[in-house]
Coordinates of C-alpha atoms in Angstrom, one line a residue:
X4 CA -26.0 35.2 13.9
X5 CA -22.8 35.1 11.9
X6 CA -21.8 31.5 11.4
X7 CA -18.6 30.7 13.4
X8 CA -17.4 28.0 15.7
X9 CA -19.2 29.7 18.6
X10 CA -22.5 29.6 16.8
X11 CA -22.0 26.0 15.9
X12 CA -21.4 25.1 19.6
X13 CA -24.7 26.9 20.5
X14 CA -26.5 25.0 17.7
X15 CA -25.4 21.6 18.8
X16 CA -26.1 22.4 22.5
X17 CA -29.7 23.0 21.5
X18 CA -30.3 20.5 18.8
X19 CA -28.2 17.6 20.2
X20 CA -28.1 18.5 23.8
X21 CA -27.9 14.9 25.2
X22 CA -25.7 13.5 22.3
X23 CA -22.2 12.5 23.4
X24 CA -19.7 14.9 21.9
X25 CA -16.5 13.3 23.2
X26 CA -15.7 10.0 24.9
X27 CA -12.3 10.0 26.6
X28 CA -10.5 6.7 27.1
X29 CA -7.4 8.0 28.9
X30 CA -4.5 5.8 27.6
X31 CA -7.0 3.7 25.7
X32 CA -8.1 0.9 28.0
X33 CA -11.4 2.2 29.5
X34 CA -13.8 5.1 29.4
X35 CA -12.6 7.8 31.9
X36 CA -14.9 10.6 31.0
X37 CA -17.5 11.8 28.5
X38 CA -19.3 15.0 27.7
X39 CA -22.5 15.9 25.8
X40 CA -22.8 18.9 23.6
X41 CA -24.9 20.8 26.2
X42 CA -22.3 20.0 28.9
X43 CA -19.5 21.1 26.6
X44 CA -21.2 24.4 26.0
X45 CA -21.9 24.9 29.7
X46 CA -18.4 24.1 30.8
X47 CA -16.8 26.1 28.0
X48 CA -19.0 29.0 29.0
X49 CA -17.6 28.9 32.6
X50 CA -14.1 29.1 31.2
X51 CA -15.1 31.9 28.8
X52 CA -16.7 33.8 31.7
X53 CA -13.6 33.4 33.8
X54 CA -11.2 34.5 31.1
X55 CA -13.5 37.4 30.0
X56 CA -13.9 38.7 33.6
X57 CA -10.3 38.2 34.8
X58 CA -8.3 38.7 31.7
X59 CA -10.1 41.2 29.6
X60 CA -7.0 42.6 27.9
X61 CA -5.5 39.2 27.0
X62 CA -6.0 38.5 23.3
X63 CA -3.9 35.3 22.9
X64 CA -3.9 32.4 25.4
X65 CA -1.5 29.5 25.3
X66 CA -3.3 26.2 26.1
X67 CA -1.0 23.7 27.9
X68 CA -2.7 20.3 28.6
X69 CA -1.8 16.7 28.8
X70 CA -5.4 15.6 28.4
X71 CA -7.3 16.2 25.1
X72 CA -10.5 16.2 27.2
X73 CA -9.5 19.2 29.2
X74 CA -8.0 20.9 26.2
X75 CA -11.3 20.7 24.2
X76 CA -13.2 22.6 26.9
X77 CA -10.4 25.2 27.2
X78 CA -10.3 25.6 23.4
X79 CA -14.0 26.4 23.1
X80 CA -13.8 28.6 26.2
X81 CA -11.2 30.7 24.5
X82 CA -13.3 31.0 21.4
X83 CA -16.4 32.0 23.3
X84 CA -14.5 34.7 25.2
X85 CA -13.2 36.1 21.9
X86 CA -9.6 35.0 22.6
X87 CA -7.1 33.5 20.2
X88 CA -6.2 29.9 21.3
X89 CA -2.6 28.6 21.0
X90 CA -2.5 24.8 21.3
X91 CA 0.7 23.3 22.8
X92 CA 1.8 20.2 24.7
X93 CA 3.5 20.6 28.1
X94 CA 7.2 20.7 27.7
X95 CA 9.2 17.8 28.9
X96 CA 12.8 19.2 28.7
X97 CA 14.7 22.4 28.6
X98 CA 14.6 22.6 24.8
X99 CA 10.8 22.4 24.8
X100 CA 10.7 25.1 27.5
X101 CA 12.7 27.4 25.3
X102 CA 10.3 26.8 22.5
X103 CA 7.4 27.6 24.8
X104 CA 9.0 30.9 25.8
X105 CA 9.7 31.8 22.1
X106 CA 6.0 31.1 21.2
X107 CA 4.8 33.3 24.0
X108 CA 7.2 36.0 22.9
X109 CA 6.2 35.7 19.2
X110 CA 2.4 35.7 20.0
X111 CA 2.9 38.6 22.4
X112 CA 1.1 36.6 25.1
X113 CA 1.6 36.5 28.8
X114 CA -1.2 34.1 29.8
X115 CA -1.2 30.3 30.0
X116 CA -4.3 28.2 30.7
X117 CA -3.5 24.7 32.0
X118 CA -4.4 22.1 34.5
X119 CA -3.5 22.0 38.2
X120 CA -1.3 19.0 37.6
X121 CA 0.7 20.6 34.8
X122 CA 0.9 23.9 36.7
X123 CA 2.2 22.1 39.8
X124 CA 4.9 20.2 37.9
X125 CA 6.1 22.8 35.6
X126 CA 5.6 26.1 37.4
X127 CA 5.3 25.6 41.1
X128 CA 7.9 22.9 41.6
X129 CA 9.7 24.5 38.7
X130 CA 11.3 21.2 37.7
X131 CA 12.7 22.6 34.5
X132 CA 14.0 25.9 35.9
X133 CA 11.4 28.2 34.2
X134 CA 11.6 31.9 34.9
X135 CA 8.1 33.0 35.4
X136 CA 7.3 36.2 33.5
X137 CA 3.8 35.2 32.5
X138 CA 0.5 34.3 34.3
X139 CA -0.6 30.7 34.7
X140 CA -4.3 30.0 35.3
X141 CA -5.9 26.6 36.2
X142 CA -8.8 25.2 34.2
X143 CA -10.1 23.7 37.5
X144 CA -10.5 27.1 39.0
X145 CA -12.3 28.4 36.0
X146 CA -14.7 25.4 36.1
X147 CA -15.3 26.0 39.8
X148 CA -16.7 29.5 39.4
X149 CA -20.2 30.3 40.4
X150 CA -21.3 31.2 36.9
X151 CA -24.2 28.8 36.2
X152 CA -25.5 30.0 32.9
X153 CA -24.0 29.9 29.4
X154 CA -21.7 32.4 28.0
X155 CA -23.5 34.2 25.1
X156 CA -21.1 33.9 22.1
X157 CA -19.8 37.2 20.9
X158 CA -20.6 38.4 17.4
X159 CA -17.4 37.0 15.9
X160 CA -17.0 37.6 12.2
X161 CA -15.8 34.7 10.1
X162 CA -12.5 36.4 9.4
X163 CA -11.7 36.7 13.1
X164 CA -8.6 34.7 14.2
X165 CA -9.6 31.5 16.0
X166 CA -6.1 30.1 16.8
X167 CA -2.4 30.2 16.1
X168 CA -1.2 26.8 15.0
X169 CA 2.5 26.8 15.6
X170 CA 4.5 24.7 13.2
X171 CA 7.0 22.2 14.5
X172 CA 9.9 23.9 12.9
X173 CA 13.5 22.6 13.2
X174 CA 15.2 25.6 14.7
X175 CA 14.8 29.3 15.4
X176 CA 11.6 31.1 16.3
X177 CA 8.5 28.9 15.7
X178 CA 6.0 30.2 13.1
X179 CA 2.4 30.7 14.2
X180 CA 0.0 30.0 11.4
X181 CA -3.0 32.4 11.6
X182 CA -6.2 30.4 11.3
X183 CA -9.6 32.1 11.2
X184 CA -13.1 30.8 11.9
X185 CA -13.7 31.0 8.1
X186 CA -10.6 28.9 7.4
X187 CA -11.7 26.2 9.8
X188 CA -15.3 26.1 8.6
X189 CA -14.2 26.0 4.9
X190 CA -11.7 23.2 5.6
X191 CA -14.3 21.3 7.6
X192 CA -16.7 21.5 4.6
X193 CA -13.9 20.0 2.4
X194 CA -13.2 17.2 4.8
X195 CA -16.9 16.4 5.1
X196 CA -17.4 16.2 1.3
X197 CA -14.2 14.4 0.4
X198 CA -14.4 11.9 3.2
X199 CA -18.1 11.2 2.6
X200 CA -19.0 12.1 6.2
X201 CA -22.6 12.3 7.6
X202 CA -24.3 12.5 10.9
X203 CA -23.9 8.7 11.1
X204 CA -20.1 9.0 11.1
X205 CA -18.2 7.9 14.2
X206 CA -14.7 9.2 14.9
X207 CA -11.9 7.6 16.8
X208 CA -8.4 9.1 17.4
X209 CA -5.2 9.1 19.4
X210 CA -3.5 11.8 17.4
X211 CA -1.9 14.8 19.3
X212 CA -4.6 17.4 19.8
X213 CA -2.1 20.3 19.6
X214 CA -1.2 19.3 16.0
X215 CA -3.3 20.3 13.0
X216 CA -4.2 16.8 12.0
X217 CA -5.3 15.9 15.5
X218 CA -7.2 19.2 16.2
X219 CA -8.7 20.2 12.9
X220 CA -9.2 16.7 11.5
X221 CA -10.2 14.7 14.6
X222 CA -11.6 17.1 17.1
X223 CA -13.2 19.9 15.0
X224 CA -14.5 17.7 12.2
X225 CA -16.8 15.6 14.5
X226 CA -17.7 18.8 16.3
X227 CA -18.6 20.3 12.9
X228 CA -20.8 17.3 12.1
X229 CA -22.4 17.2 15.6
X230 CA -21.3 13.6 16.1
X231 CA -19.3 11.5 18.6
X232 CA -15.5 11.3 18.8
X233 CA -13.7 8.7 20.9
X234 CA -10.4 10.0 22.2
X235 CA -7.3 8.6 23.8
X236 CA -3.7 9.6 24.1
X237 CA -0.7 9.2 21.7
X238 CA 1.2 7.6 24.5
X239 CA -1.5 5.0 24.8
X240 CA -1.2 4.1 21.2
X241 CA 2.6 3.9 21.1
X242 CA 2.7 1.7 24.2
X243 CA 0.1 -0.7 22.8
X244 CA -1.0 -0.2 19.1
X245 CA -3.8 -2.7 19.7
X246 CA -5.6 -0.1 21.7
X247 CA -6.3 1.9 18.5
X248 CA -7.6 -1.2 16.7
X249 CA -9.7 -2.3 19.7
X250 CA -11.3 1.2 20.1
X251 CA -12.4 1.1 16.4
X252 CA -13.9 -2.3 16.9
X253 CA -15.6 -1.6 20.3
X254 CA -17.2 1.7 19.3
X255 CA -17.9 1.0 15.6
X256 CA -15.7 3.8 14.5
X257 CA -16.1 4.7 10.8
X258 CA -13.4 7.3 10.4
X259 CA -9.9 7.1 11.9
X260 CA -6.4 7.6 10.6
X261 CA -2.8 8.6 11.2
X262 CA 0.5 9.1 9.4
X263 CA 2.0 6.2 7.6
X264 CA 4.3 5.0 10.5
X265 CA 1.2 4.2 12.6
X266 CA -0.1 1.6 10.2
X267 CA 3.4 0.0 10.0
X268 CA 3.6 0.0 13.9
X269 CA 0.2 -1.9 14.0
X270 CA 1.4 -4.4 11.4
X271 CA 4.7 -5.1 13.3
X272 CA 3.5 -5.1 16.9
X273 CA 0.0 -6.6 16.9
X274 CA -0.1 -10.4 17.2
X275 CA -2.7 -12.4 15.4
X276 CA -3.8 -13.7 18.8
X277 CA -4.9 -10.2 19.8
X278 CA -7.3 -10.1 16.8
X279 CA -9.6 -12.9 17.7
X280 CA -12.5 -10.6 18.8
X281 CA -11.7 -7.6 16.6
X282 CA -14.3 -6.4 14.0
X283 CA -13.1 -3.6 11.6
X284 CA -15.9 -3.8 9.2
X285 CA -17.2 -0.4 10.3
X286 CA -13.9 1.3 9.4
X287 CA -14.8 2.9 6.0
X288 CA -12.3 5.8 6.0
X289 CA -8.7 5.1 7.1
X290 CA -6.9 8.2 6.1
X291 CA -3.2 8.4 5.7
X292 CA -1.3 11.7 5.6
X293 CA 1.3 14.0 7.2
X294 CA 4.2 12.0 5.8
X295 CA 5.1 10.1 2.6
X296 CA 2.7 7.2 2.0
X297 CA 4.2 3.8 1.2
X298 CA 2.2 1.4 -1.1
X299 CA 3.9 -1.4 0.8
X300 CA 2.4 -0.1 4.0
X301 CA -1.1 -0.3 2.5
X302 CA -0.5 -3.8 1.3
X303 CA 0.9 -5.1 4.6
X304 CA -1.8 -3.5 6.7
X305 CA -4.5 -4.9 4.5
X306 CA -3.1 -8.4 4.5
X307 CA -2.8 -8.3 8.3
X308 CA -6.3 -7.0 9.1
X309 CA -8.5 -8.1 6.2
X310 CA -9.5 -11.1 8.3
X311 CA -11.0 -8.6 10.8
X312 CA -13.1 -7.1 8.1
X313 CA -10.8 -4.3 7.0
X314 CA -11.0 -3.4 3.3
X315 CA -8.1 -1.9 1.3
X316 CA -10.6 0.5 -0.3
X317 CA -11.0 2.1 3.1
X318 CA -7.5 3.7 2.8
X319 CA -7.8 7.4 2.1
X320 CA -4.5 9.0 1.2
X321 CA -4.5 12.8 1.7
X322 CA -2.2 15.7 1.8
X323 CA -2.2 19.0 3.7
X324 CA -0.4 21.2 6.2
X325 CA -1.1 23.8 8.9
X326 CA -0.8 26.6 6.2
X327 CA -3.9 25.1 4.5
X328 CA -5.7 24.8 7.8
X329 CA -5.4 21.0 7.3
X330 CA -6.5 19.1 4.2
X331 CA -5.3 20.3 0.8
X332 CA -6.1 17.2 -1.3
X333 CA -7.9 13.9 -0.7
X334 CA -8.9 10.9 -2.8
X335 CA -12.3 9.3 -3.5
X336 CA -13.5 7.5 -0.4
X337 CA -15.5 5.1 -2.6
X338 CA -12.4 3.8 -4.5
X339 CA -9.1 2.0 -3.9
X340 CA -6.1 4.3 -3.5
X341 CA -4.4 5.2 -6.8
X342 CA -0.9 3.9 -7.2
X343 CA 1.3 4.7 -10.2
X344 CA 4.6 3.1 -11.3
X345 CA 7.2 5.6 -12.6
X346 CA 10.7 5.5 -13.9
X347 CA 12.9 6.4 -11.0
X348 CA 15.8 7.3 -13.1
X349 CA 13.9 10.2 -14.6
X350 CA 13.4 11.7 -11.2
X351 CA 17.1 11.6 -10.6
X352 CA 17.9 13.8 -13.6
X353 CA 14.9 16.2 -13.1
X354 CA 13.0 15.1 -16.2
X355 CA 9.3 14.8 -16.7
X356 CA 7.9 11.7 -15.1
X357 CA 7.8 8.6 -17.3
X358 CA 5.1 6.1 -16.4
X359 CA 5.4 2.3 -16.7
X360 CA 7.9 -0.3 -15.6
X361 CA 11.5 0.3 -16.8
X362 CA 13.4 -2.7 -17.9
X363 CA 16.5 -1.7 -15.9
X364 CA 14.7 -2.1 -12.5
X365 CA 14.4 1.6 -11.7
X366 CA 10.7 1.5 -11.2
X367 CA 9.2 3.3 -8.2
X368 CA 5.6 3.1 -7.0
X369 CA 3.9 6.3 -5.6
X370 CA 0.5 6.6 -3.9
X371 CA -1.7 9.4 -5.2
X372 CA -3.1 11.9 -2.7
X373 CA -6.3 12.9 -4.5
X374 CA -7.4 16.3 -5.7
X375 CA -8.3 19.7 -4.3
X376 CA -11.9 20.2 -3.4
X377 CA -14.5 23.0 -3.6
X378 CA -12.8 26.4 -4.1
X379 CA -9.3 25.2 -3.4
X380 CA -7.0 25.0 -6.5
X381 CA -3.5 23.6 -7.0
X382 CA -0.8 24.4 -9.5
X383 CA 2.5 22.6 -10.1
X384 CA 5.1 25.4 -10.6
X385 CA 8.7 25.6 -11.6
X386 CA 10.2 27.0 -8.3
X387 CA 12.9 29.0 -10.0
X388 CA 11.0 30.9 -12.6
X389 CA 7.4 30.6 -11.2
X390 CA 5.8 29.2 -14.3
X391 CA 3.1 26.6 -14.2
X392 CA 3.9 23.2 -15.5
X393 CA 1.8 20.6 -17.3
X394 CA 0.8 17.1 -16.1
X395 CA 3.7 14.8 -15.5
X396 CA 6.2 17.5 -14.7
X397 CA 7.7 17.8 -11.3
X398 CA 7.5 21.2 -9.5
X399 CA 6.5 22.9 -6.3
X400 CA 2.9 22.6 -5.2
X401 CA 1.1 26.0 -5.0
X402 CA -2.4 26.4 -3.6
X403 CA -5.1 29.1 -3.2
X404 CA -8.6 29.0 -1.8
X405 CA -10.6 29.4 1.4
X406 CA -8.6 26.8 3.2
X407 CA -5.3 28.8 2.8
X408 CA -4.6 30.5 6.1
X409 CA -3.8 34.2 6.6
X410 CA 0.0 33.9 7.0
X411 CA 2.4 33.7 9.9
X412 CA 1.9 35.8 13.0
X413 CA 4.3 38.8 13.0
X414 CA 6.2 37.6 9.9
X415 CA 5.5 40.1 7.2
X416 CA 8.5 39.3 5.0
X417 CA 7.8 35.6 5.0
X418 CA 4.1 36.1 4.4
X419 CA 4.9 38.0 1.2
X420 CA 7.2 35.3 0.0
X421 CA 5.2 32.3 1.1
X422 CA 1.5 33.4 1.0
X423 CA 1.5 35.9 -1.8
X424 CA 3.3 34.1 -4.7
X425 CA 2.0 34.8 -8.2
X426 CA 2.7 33.0 -11.5
X427 CA 5.0 34.7 -14.0
X428 CA 3.1 33.2 -16.9
X429 CA -0.3 34.3 -15.6
X430 CA -2.7 36.7 -17.4
X431 CA -1.9 40.4 -17.4
X432 CA -4.7 41.2 -14.9
X433 CA -4.8 41.4 -11.1
X434 CA -2.5 38.7 -9.9
X435 CA -3.9 35.6 -8.2
X436 CA -2.0 34.9 -5.0
X437 CA -0.9 31.4 -4.0
X438 CA 0.6 29.7 -1.0
X439 CA 4.0 28.2 -1.8
X440 CA 3.9 24.8 0.0
X441 CA 7.6 24.0 -0.3
X442 CA 6.6 20.5 -1.4
X443 CA 7.5 18.8 -4.7
X444 CA 5.0 16.8 -6.7
X445 CA 3.3 16.3 -10.0
X446 CA -0.2 15.7 -11.5
X447 CA -1.5 12.8 -13.5
X448 CA -5.1 12.6 -14.5
X449 CA -6.1 15.2 -11.9
X450 CA -4.4 13.1 -9.1
X451 CA -1.6 14.7 -7.0
X452 CA 1.5 12.8 -6.2
X453 CA 3.9 14.0 -3.5
X454 CA 7.7 13.5 -3.9
X455 CA 9.0 15.4 -0.8
X456 CA 10.1 18.7 0.5
X457 CA 11.8 21.1 -1.9
X458 CA 14.4 22.2 0.7
X459 CA 15.1 18.5 1.5
X460 CA 16.0 17.6 -2.1
X461 CA 19.5 16.2 -2.3
X462 CA 21.5 17.1 -5.5
X463 CA 24.7 15.1 -6.0
X464 CA 26.7 15.2 -9.3
X465 CA 23.7 16.8 -11.0
X466 CA 21.3 14.1 -10.0
X467 CA 18.2 14.6 -7.8
X468 CA 17.6 12.3 -4.8
X469 CA 14.6 12.4 -2.5
X470 CA 15.7 11.7 1.1
X471 CA 12.6 9.6 2.0
X472 CA 13.5 7.2 -0.9
X473 CA 17.0 6.7 0.4
X474 CA 15.7 6.4 4.0
X475 CA 13.2 3.7 3.1
X476 CA 15.8 1.7 1.2
X477 CA 18.4 2.0 4.0
X478 CA 16.2 1.0 6.9
X479 CA 15.6 -2.4 5.3
X480 CA 19.4 -3.2 5.0
X481 CA 19.8 -4.8 8.5
X482 CA 17.4 -6.1 11.2
X483 CA 19.1 -3.9 13.8
X484 CA 17.8 -0.7 12.2
X485 CA 14.8 1.1 13.7
X486 CA 12.1 1.8 11.1
X487 CA 11.1 5.4 10.3
X488 CA 14.0 6.6 12.3
X489 CA 16.7 7.8 9.9
X490 CA 17.6 11.0 8.1
X491 CA 19.3 11.5 4.7
X492 CA 20.8 14.8 3.8
X493 CA 23.8 16.3 2.0
X494 CA 26.8 18.4 3.1
X495 CA 29.5 20.1 1.2
X496 CA 33.0 18.6 1.4
X497 CA 35.8 19.9 -0.8
X498 CA 33.3 21.8 -3.0
X499 CA 31.3 18.7 -3.6
X500 CA 27.9 17.6 -2.2
X501 CA 28.1 14.3 -0.3
X502 CA 25.4 12.1 1.1
X503 CA 25.1 11.5 4.9
X504 CA 22.7 9.1 6.5
X505 CA 22.0 9.1 10.2
X506 CA 20.3 5.9 11.4
X507 CA 18.8 4.9 14.8
X508 CA 19.6 1.4 16.2
X509 CA 16.9 -0.7 17.9
X510 CA 17.6 -0.7 21.7
X511 CA 17.8 -4.5 22.0
X512 CA 20.6 -4.6 19.4
X513 CA 22.9 -1.9 20.9
X514 CA 24.8 -4.3 23.2
X515 CA 25.6 -6.8 20.5
X516 CA 25.9 -4.7 17.3
X517 CA 28.7 -4.9 14.8
X518 CA 28.8 -1.4 13.5
X519 CA 31.1 -2.2 10.6
X520 CA 28.8 -4.9 9.3
X521 CA 25.7 -2.6 9.7
X522 CA 27.3 0.4 7.9
X523 CA 28.5 -1.9 5.1
X524 CA 25.0 -3.3 4.6
X525 CA 23.4 0.2 4.5
X526 CA 26.0 1.5 2.1
X527 CA 25.5 -1.5 -0.2
X528 CA 21.7 -1.0 -0.2
X529 CA 22.0 2.7 -1.1
X530 CA 24.6 2.1 -3.8
X531 CA 22.7 -0.8 -5.4
X532 CA 19.4 1.1 -5.5
X533 CA 20.5 4.7 -6.3
X534 CA 24.0 4.3 -7.7
X535 CA 25.3 6.9 -5.3
X536 CA 27.9 6.4 -2.5
X537 CA 27.1 7.4 1.0
X538 CA 30.0 9.5 2.3
X539 CA 29.2 8.6 5.9
X540 CA 26.8 6.4 7.8
X541 CA 26.2 7.6 11.4
X542 CA 24.6 5.1 13.8
X543 CA 22.9 6.7 16.8
X544 CA 20.9 5.6 19.9
X545 CA 17.2 5.0 19.9
X546 CA 15.0 8.2 20.0
X547 CA 17.9 10.5 19.3
X548 CA 16.8 11.7 15.9
X549 CA 14.6 14.8 16.3
X550 CA 11.0 14.4 15.0
X551 CA 8.0 16.7 14.8
X552 CA 4.8 16.2 16.9
X553 CA 3.4 14.2 13.9
X554 CA 6.5 11.9 13.8
X555 CA 8.1 13.5 10.8
X556 CA 11.9 13.3 10.6
X557 CA 13.4 16.8 11.1
X558 CA 16.2 16.4 8.6
X559 CA 17.4 20.0 8.8
X560 CA 17.8 19.8 12.6
X561 CA 19.5 16.4 12.3
X562 CA 21.9 17.9 9.8
X563 CA 22.7 20.7 12.3
X564 CA 23.3 18.2 15.1
X565 CA 25.6 16.3 12.8
X566 CA 27.6 19.4 11.8
X567 CA 27.9 20.5 15.4
X568 CA 28.9 16.9 16.5
X569 CA 25.9 16.7 18.9
X570 CA 24.4 13.4 17.7
X571 CA 24.3 10.7 20.3
X572 CA 26.4 8.1 18.4
X573 CA 27.0 4.5 19.4

């Protein structure tokens, strides 16, 4: 049988029939459900049979679930039936409904598989005013069919599309990344090798299952290994970050991770009194990715939790995106994260990176994100003339290899521009095609360092500024400012680019805040660190800055809201 995700499900259902595949903790306090590999195959087979019999012509199916436990069964049910799965979270407002409709239109899909609870709320009560021009099926009805066997997996080739992973996107029509069975299996092999995983690994996660890090890295990786994964909801983590730490301790989790903000949230909101019975000595891989990684975050988290057995060497910085299935680079799980100190003033004028500590105080520390593994290869490229650059030079990150996906669904022009880039200084033979990631970075000693998004780069008076640097410095200027909740960008005023910073205020500070004092403190912090004047500081209410599903700031969207005077200002 051709090796694909379906064949792997059959393999584990036979070889590890009674082994727990997933344990679901709901919001994180207690076990609500669990499923073995044999039960997963049997329940997914019922869903596959239902879809195959009732919706023969449907090729793409949007999966709309609150619960990761229900989603997993539906996902494998789609694959067994030879359907293309489209993971998505139930919309909570009219804007999210509009995005759902645009995804259905882009994917040429008219079928949604969801739960009875979601269907009742969204489609039968029609709370958000949805016009129904698509079919909605309930997973409960599929599981309640009289089909008692297992659905024999179709002979799916490795290059068959398994899912469309829609990127968060700031505006316009969302882009569906085409991910094949081969892409997923290749990336799983990379994750296994780079993370040092084995059949003794234990996973634990709260990450959103409809996002590439949560799905590919935390659901499909333990499935690929045939091991147990402990799941609970993102809401459970945000409400009480201690739930994440306690789950790792209680279940002896060895691999778990999140974007940088989650580690900061744990450090800030978990009291020492909550750690009296916590043991984190099992936690050997604490990966950190999906957003810029702060060396200060690593230091603070280690200091807070080392008394519980956490080791700084457990931190595993990595880099990736939906277009590379998930992971593009990762460090060495046996060593401490690599941190370099560079001359920040050289970044501002676009020169090659200078290493060491400048005497004028312009030093900047950056965490390395490891290297590419197996047949994946990276280049640092001048984005204007498409020539490769040597170590220490900043450029756009390009990648090729088996983890690079097949492009965007129905976007031929963008596919040519993004997925079929070739070097202008390459050999005069058949061109090697690369994915243009849109990210800026540099290499040093085979270690990749990320600086930010190419399109987010701020250029003022001929100097380059990375928005996350400005944001990090600004949010420390006053205690009223909410961490990881600001956006820096530039706009053109009188033929000159000017810096704008939009900053959320902590809810408890809103009734008593002195806006003039706060804005003055932010401006001073930016000027002192970067020698650039912020044209305007905009203070907004809590949760008003748009973010992606993985908590990344949507700077382009924030800029649009600013220009259209749609920000919820104080």
